[in-house]
Coordinates of C-alpha atoms in Angstrom, one line a residue:
M20 CA 107.5 73.1 58.5
G21 CA 107.9 76.7 59.6
T22 CA 106.9 77.9 56.1
T23 CA 103.9 75.7 55.5
D24 CA 100.5 77.1 54.9
Q25 CA 99.1 75.1 57.8
T26 CA 99.1 77.9 60.4
A27 CA 99.1 75.8 63.5
V28 CA 101.9 73.6 62.4
A29 CA 104.0 76.5 61.1
G30 CA 103.5 78.4 64.3
Q31 CA 104.6 75.5 66.5
A32 CA 107.6 74.8 64.3
R33 CA 108.7 78.5 64.4
Q34 CA 108.3 78.7 68.1
T35 CA 110.1 75.4 68.7
L36 CA 113.2 76.6 66.7
A37 CA 113.1 79.9 68.6
N38 CA 113.1 78.0 71.9
E39 CA 116.0 75.8 70.9
F40 CA 118.0 78.5 69.1
R41 CA 120.5 79.2 71.8
G42 CA 121.3 75.6 72.5
M43 CA 121.7 74.8 68.8
W44 CA 124.0 77.8 68.3
H45 CA 126.5 76.2 70.7
Q46 CA 127.1 73.6 68.0
D47 CA 129.5 75.2 65.6
A48 CA 128.6 72.9 62.7
L49 CA 124.9 74.0 62.9
R50 CA 125.5 77.7 62.9
D51 CA 125.3 78.3 59.1
H52 CA 122.3 76.1 58.8
L53 CA 120.6 78.0 61.7
V54 CA 121.2 81.3 60.0
D55 CA 119.9 80.0 56.7
A56 CA 116.8 78.6 58.4
A57 CA 116.2 81.8 60.3
R58 CA 116.3 83.9 57.1
A59 CA 114.0 81.5 55.3
L60 CA 111.4 81.7 58.1
H61 CA 111.7 85.5 58.2
A62 CA 111.3 85.8 54.4
H63 CA 108.1 83.7 54.6
Q64 CA 106.7 85.7 57.6
P65 CA 108.4 88.1 60.0
W66 CA 110.0 85.9 62.7
G67 CA 109.8 87.9 65.9
E68 CA 110.3 84.9 68.1
G69 CA 113.6 84.2 66.4
W70 CA 114.7 87.8 66.8
K71 CA 114.1 87.5 70.5
A72 CA 116.0 84.2 70.6
V73 CA 119.0 85.8 68.8
R74 CA 119.0 88.8 71.2
Y75 CA 118.8 86.4 74.1
T76 CA 121.8 84.4 72.8
I77 CA 123.9 87.5 72.1
Y78 CA 123.2 88.8 75.6
F79 CA 123.9 85.7 77.6
D80 CA 126.6 84.1 75.5
Y81 CA 128.6 87.2 74.5
K82 CA 127.6 90.5 75.9
K83 CA 127.1 89.4 79.5
R84 CA 130.1 87.0 79.4
K85 CA 132.3 89.7 77.9
T86 CA 131.4 92.0 80.8
E87 CA 132.2 89.2 83.3
D88 CA 135.3 87.6 81.9
G89 CA 136.3 89.5 78.7
S90 CA 135.0 86.8 76.3
E91 CA 134.9 87.4 72.6
P92 CA 132.1 89.5 71.0
A93 CA 129.2 88.0 69.1
P94 CA 130.1 86.6 65.7
N95 CA 129.4 88.9 62.7
S96 CA 126.9 86.3 61.3
L97 CA 124.9 86.4 64.5
A98 CA 125.0 90.2 64.8
A99 CA 123.9 90.5 61.2
L100 CA 121.1 88.0 61.8
E101 CA 119.8 90.0 64.7
A102 CA 119.7 93.1 62.6
D103 CA 118.0 91.3 59.7
L104 CA 115.3 89.8 61.9
E105 CA 114.5 93.0 63.9
P106 CA 110.8 94.0 63.2
H107 CA 110.2 97.5 61.9
D108 CA 106.7 97.5 60.4
L109 CA 103.7 98.1 62.7
L110 CA 102.1 94.7 62.7
P111 CA 105.3 92.7 63.1
M112 CA 106.3 94.9 65.9
I113 CA 103.0 94.4 67.7
K114 CA 103.3 90.7 67.1
T115 CA 106.8 90.7 68.6
F116 CA 106.4 93.2 71.5
V117 CA 102.8 92.7 72.5
L118 CA 101.5 89.3 71.3
S119 CA 104.5 86.9 71.8
S120 CA 104.9 84.8 74.9
G121 CA 108.1 83.9 76.7
R122 CA 109.8 84.6 80.0
N123 CA 112.6 86.9 78.8
Q124 CA 110.7 89.9 77.6
W125 CA 113.5 92.2 78.8
A126 CA 115.5 90.9 75.8
L127 CA 113.2 93.2 73.7
D128 CA 114.6 96.3 75.5
E129 CA 117.2 98.2 73.5
E130 CA 118.5 100.0 76.6
F131 CA 118.8 97.0 79.0
D132 CA 121.7 97.5 81.3
H133 CA 123.0 94.5 83.1
D134 CA 124.7 96.7 85.7
D135 CA 121.6 98.6 86.6
P136 CA 120.3 97.3 90.0
E137 CA 116.8 98.1 88.8
K138 CA 117.4 96.7 85.3
H139 CA 114.3 94.5 85.1
R140 CA 111.9 97.1 86.5
N141 CA 113.3 99.8 84.3
A142 CA 113.2 97.6 81.2
Q143 CA 109.5 96.9 82.0
L144 CA 108.7 100.6 82.2
R145 CA 110.4 101.3 78.9
L146 CA 108.7 98.4 77.2
E147 CA 105.3 99.4 78.6
A148 CA 105.8 102.9 77.1
K149 CA 106.8 101.3 73.8
T150 CA 103.8 99.0 73.6
Q151 CA 101.4 101.7 74.6
K152 CA 102.8 103.8 71.7
L153 CA 102.3 100.7 69.4
G154 CA 98.6 100.7 70.6
E155 CA 98.3 104.4 69.7
D156 CA 99.8 103.9 66.3
F157 CA 97.6 100.9 65.6
A158 CA 94.5 102.9 66.5
T159 CA 95.6 105.9 64.5
A160 CA 96.2 103.7 61.5
D161 CA 92.6 102.7 61.6
Q162 CA 93.5 99.0 61.3
E163 CA 91.0 96.2 61.8
I164 CA 91.3 94.6 65.3
A165 CA 90.8 91.2 63.7
I166 CA 94.2 91.2 62.1
L167 CA 95.8 91.0 65.5
G168 CA 94.6 87.4 65.8
P169 CA 93.6 85.3 68.7
E170 CA 96.8 86.0 70.6
L171 CA 95.1 89.2 71.8
F172 CA 93.1 87.1 74.3
S173 CA 95.4 84.1 74.7
S174 CA 95.9 82.8 78.2
K175 CA 99.6 82.6 77.6
W176 CA 101.8 85.0 79.5
M177 CA 102.1 88.2 77.4
P178 CA 102.7 91.1 79.9
F179 CA 102.2 94.1 77.7
R180 CA 98.7 93.7 76.4
S181 CA 97.4 96.1 79.1
A182 CA 99.7 98.8 78.0
F183 CA 98.7 98.2 74.4
G184 CA 95.1 98.5 75.4
R185 CA 95.8 101.9 77.0
G186 CA 97.4 102.9 73.7
L187 CA 94.3 101.8 71.7
A188 CA 92.1 104.0 73.9
K189 CA 94.5 106.9 73.7
G190 CA 94.9 106.9 70.0
A191 CA 91.3 105.9 68.9
N192 CA 89.3 108.4 66.9
D193 CA 86.1 106.8 68.2
R194 CA 86.7 104.9 71.4
V195 CA 83.3 103.2 71.4
V196 CA 83.9 101.8 68.0
V197 CA 87.2 100.3 69.0
W198 CA 85.8 98.9 72.2
R199 CA 83.0 97.2 70.3
A200 CA 85.5 95.8 67.8
L201 CA 87.5 94.3 70.8
V202 CA 84.3 92.8 72.2
E203 CA 83.3 91.3 68.8
Q204 CA 86.8 89.7 68.5
L205 CA 86.5 88.3 72.0
E206 CA 83.2 86.7 71.1
K207 CA 84.9 84.8 68.3
Y208 CA 87.7 83.6 70.6
P209 CA 87.3 79.8 70.8
D210 CA 88.5 79.1 74.3
T211 CA 86.4 79.5 77.5
S212 CA 89.4 80.9 79.3
F213 CA 90.8 84.2 78.1
N214 CA 93.1 87.0 79.0
Y215 CA 91.3 90.4 79.4
S216 CA 94.4 92.7 79.8
V217 CA 93.7 94.7 76.6
F218 CA 90.3 95.5 78.0
D219 CA 91.5 96.6 81.5
G220 CA 94.2 98.7 79.9
F221 CA 91.6 100.4 77.7
I222 CA 89.4 101.1 80.7
A223 CA 92.4 102.4 82.7
E224 CA 93.2 104.9 80.1
L225 CA 89.6 106.0 79.8
A226 CA 89.4 106.5 83.6
S227 CA 92.1 109.2 83.3
C228 CA 90.8 111.0 80.2
D229 CA 87.1 110.1 79.9
P230 CA 85.8 108.7 83.2
A231 CA 82.1 108.9 82.2
L232 CA 82.8 106.7 79.2
A233 CA 84.8 104.3 81.4
Q234 CA 81.8 103.9 83.7
E235 CA 79.5 103.4 80.7
L236 CA 81.6 100.6 79.3
L237 CA 81.9 99.0 82.7
D238 CA 78.1 99.0 82.9
Q239 CA 77.9 97.4 79.5
S240 CA 80.5 94.8 80.6
S241 CA 78.4 93.8 83.5
K242 CA 75.7 92.8 81.1
H243 CA 78.0 90.9 78.7
H244 CA 78.2 87.1 79.2
L245 CA 82.0 87.0 78.9
L246 CA 83.2 90.3 80.3
R247 CA 81.1 90.0 83.5
K248 CA 83.2 86.9 84.3
V249 CA 86.2 89.3 84.8
L250 CA 84.3 92.4 85.8
V251 CA 86.3 93.1 89.0
G252 CA 89.5 93.0 87.1
L253 CA 88.3 95.4 84.4
H254 CA 88.0 98.2 86.9
P255 CA 91.0 100.5 87.3
F256 CA 93.4 99.5 90.0
V257 CA 92.9 102.8 91.9
G258 CA 89.7 104.7 92.8
F259 CA 87.4 101.7 93.2
T260 CA 84.2 103.1 94.6
E261 CA 80.9 101.9 96.1
T262 CA 79.3 102.3 92.7
D263 CA 81.9 100.0 91.3
L264 CA 81.3 97.5 94.1
S265 CA 77.5 97.6 93.5
R266 CA 78.1 96.9 89.8
C267 CA 80.3 93.9 90.7
I268 CA 77.9 92.5 93.2
S269 CA 75.0 92.8 90.7
V270 CA 76.5 90.0 88.6
L271 CA 77.5 87.7 91.5
N272 CA 74.6 85.4 91.1
E273 CA 75.1 84.8 87.4
P274 CA 76.0 81.1 86.9
E275 CA 79.2 81.8 84.9
V276 CA 80.6 84.3 87.5
S277 CA 83.1 82.7 89.9
A278 CA 83.2 83.7 93.5
W279 CA 87.0 83.8 93.2
M280 CA 86.8 87.0 91.2
Y281 CA 85.9 88.8 94.4
G282 CA 88.6 87.6 96.7
G283 CA 90.9 90.6 96.3
I284 CA 88.2 93.0 97.4
L285 CA 88.3 91.5 100.9
W286 CA 92.0 92.4 101.5
G287 CA 93.5 94.5 98.7
D288 CA 94.9 97.9 99.6
N289 CA 93.2 99.4 96.5
F290 CA 89.8 98.4 98.0
A291 CA 90.6 99.6 101.5
A292 CA 88.5 102.8 101.2
L293 CA 85.2 100.9 100.8
P294 CA 82.9 101.1 103.8
Y295 CA 83.1 98.2 106.2
S296 CA 79.4 97.6 105.9
R297 CA 79.7 97.1 102.1
I298 CA 82.4 94.5 102.6
V299 CA 80.1 92.7 105.0
D300 CA 77.4 92.8 102.4
L301 CA 79.8 91.2 99.9
V302 CA 80.8 88.5 102.2
E303 CA 77.2 87.6 103.0
C304 CA 76.5 87.3 99.3
L305 CA 79.6 85.2 98.7
M306 CA 78.4 82.7 101.4
T307 CA 75.7 81.5 99.0
K308 CA 78.0 80.9 96.0
P309 CA 79.9 77.7 95.2
N310 CA 83.4 78.0 96.7
G311 CA 82.2 81.1 98.5
C312 CA 83.3 80.0 101.9
S313 CA 86.8 79.2 100.5
V314 CA 87.0 82.6 99.0
I315 CA 85.9 84.3 102.2
L316 CA 88.5 82.4 104.3
D317 CA 91.2 83.0 101.8
G318 CA 90.4 86.7 101.6
L319 CA 90.2 87.2 105.4
S320 CA 93.4 85.2 105.8
M321 CA 95.1 87.6 103.4
K322 CA 93.7 90.6 105.3
L323 CA 95.2 89.2 108.5
H324 CA 98.6 88.6 107.0
D325 CA 101.4 90.3 109.0
K326 CA 98.9 92.0 111.2
D327 CA 99.3 92.3 115.0
G328 CA 97.2 89.5 116.5
A329 CA 96.2 91.7 119.5
V330 CA 94.5 94.2 117.1
D331 CA 91.0 93.4 115.9
T332 CA 91.8 93.6 112.2
L333 CA 88.5 92.0 111.0
G334 CA 86.0 93.6 113.3
G335 CA 83.0 91.9 114.9
E336 CA 80.9 91.2 111.8
L337 CA 83.8 89.8 109.6
R338 CA 84.9 87.7 112.6
R339 CA 81.4 86.3 112.8
L340 CA 81.1 85.6 109.1
G341 CA 84.6 84.1 109.1
L342 CA 83.4 81.6 111.8
V343 CA 80.3 80.8 109.8
A344 CA 82.3 80.3 106.6
A345 CA 84.8 78.1 108.4
T346 CA 82.0 76.0 109.9
Q347 CA 80.1 75.6 106.7
Q348 CA 83.2 74.7 104.7
F349 CA 84.5 72.2 107.3
L350 CA 81.2 70.4 107.6
S351 CA 80.8 70.1 103.8
D352 CA 84.4 69.4 102.7
Y353 CA 87.2 68.4 105.1
S354 CA 89.5 67.3 102.3
D355 CA 92.5 69.6 102.0
P356 CA 95.4 67.8 100.3
G357 CA 97.2 71.0 99.5
G358 CA 96.9 72.5 103.0
S359 CA 95.6 75.9 101.9
K360 CA 92.1 75.5 103.5
D361 CA 93.8 74.4 106.8
H362 CA 96.1 77.5 106.7
D363 CA 93.3 79.9 106.0
T364 CA 90.8 78.4 108.5
V365 CA 93.4 78.4 111.3
R366 CA 94.3 82.0 110.8
V367 CA 90.7 83.3 110.5
V368 CA 89.3 81.2 113.4
A369 CA 92.2 82.1 115.6
A370 CA 91.5 85.8 115.0
A371 CA 87.8 85.2 115.8
L372 CA 88.5 83.3 119.0
Q373 CA 90.9 86.0 120.2
F374 CA 88.1 88.4 121.1
N375 CA 84.7 88.3 122.9
G376 CA 81.5 88.2 121.1
N377 CA 79.9 85.9 118.5
E378 CA 79.5 83.2 121.1
N379 CA 76.8 81.2 119.1
E380 CA 79.1 81.0 116.1
K381 CA 82.0 79.9 118.3
L382 CA 80.0 77.1 119.7
A383 CA 78.8 76.1 116.3
W384 CA 82.4 75.9 115.2
L385 CA 83.3 73.7 118.1
D386 CA 80.3 71.5 117.4
A387 CA 81.4 71.1 113.8
I388 CA 84.9 70.0 114.9
F389 CA 83.6 67.4 117.2
A390 CA 81.0 66.2 114.7
V391 CA 83.7 65.6 112.1
I392 CA 86.0 63.9 114.6
D393 CA 83.1 61.7 115.6
E394 CA 82.2 60.9 112.0
K395 CA 85.8 60.1 111.1
H396 CA 86.5 58.2 114.4
G397 CA 89.1 60.7 115.3
Y398 CA 91.2 60.3 112.1
L399 CA 91.6 62.9 109.4
H400 CA 94.2 63.1 106.7
D401 CA 94.1 66.8 106.4
F402 CA 93.6 70.0 108.6
K403 CA 96.6 68.9 110.8
E404 CA 97.4 72.5 111.8
L405 CA 93.8 73.1 112.9
F406 CA 93.9 70.2 115.3
R407 CA 97.3 71.2 116.7
R408 CA 95.8 74.6 117.8
P409 CA 94.4 74.6 121.4
L410 CA 90.7 75.1 121.6
S411 CA 91.3 77.1 124.8
R412 CA 91.8 80.2 122.7
C413 CA 88.0 80.5 122.6
Q414 CA 87.0 82.9 125.4
R415 CA 83.8 80.9 126.0
C416 CA 85.8 77.7 126.5
S417 CA 88.4 79.1 128.9

């Protein structure tokens, strides 16, 4: 099945064997058959998933155990298979290092050191450097983006696509042409949910070497029906400006843009330099969006995390808007089976009730509580933490 011309069937069969390789290797009677099957798959098409599975098996069943208890080294047949399956050509290397999913990406690292206390972090840095270089080489080779396939935008976990995008921008002879090719391929991607890491990596590289072009492409993204859905995430992690915020707010009312895209701006350290008044503007805009109140409460709750309750972290306007969001959300939807709304509401309301001011909003919040209690005859399945908190924290009520 792994050598059939039916791409979907073959891909699933090849991935399934890779997933089960280590467990099957424990059966001595299957080892020769496994080696033969692996070589047949690799001869049909480079089998990067299998190479990772072999490396994973060698590490856990031989190398790591030898270090711990002096166990035997890997059999020659397994070591030879690992060498045979290792990708060397550009496209198979990209497919293996950039466009393959799986949890044990560190198995790709030639220098992985089990005794290094920072082994996973250091492996990640080395692999990011390697995949960025693969992006440079791909751009320099002037290959068509289309040959990378739909995995470039797959929602599966593939952690090095951003580094690959940086490499594409660094190695491209004409960055605008490469960007347009990426956009064209995204438009052909069949799923509504997509990963945009290759785009954010591309922009991040431009921000350091051609910031004017980075801004131009971000402006273009704000007008693109797919890229504006992830516009906040396309911006570089550092140096987010008022201009960037204005660009992001400009698409907020587009129907395909989710309010959840903006949550991090309310609390993330990389957005901390934005003027307070602009954050207030954003919150007021979010109030009108579906799920906007949930986003506001979640963002303000994160902003309050680990902060001294005696310090007015939110400030008067955000406290006021937090109360308004809590009131609107509670009156419209008091179902909270997961408890997240309860947690966020309690934290934000408690911070608002801690300080003087916003008396009308405090009273509106109390009216909302009693209105819901009256409507539900005093019985609610959810928001248990909320009703355990004493209302006496409100300065007006005390």
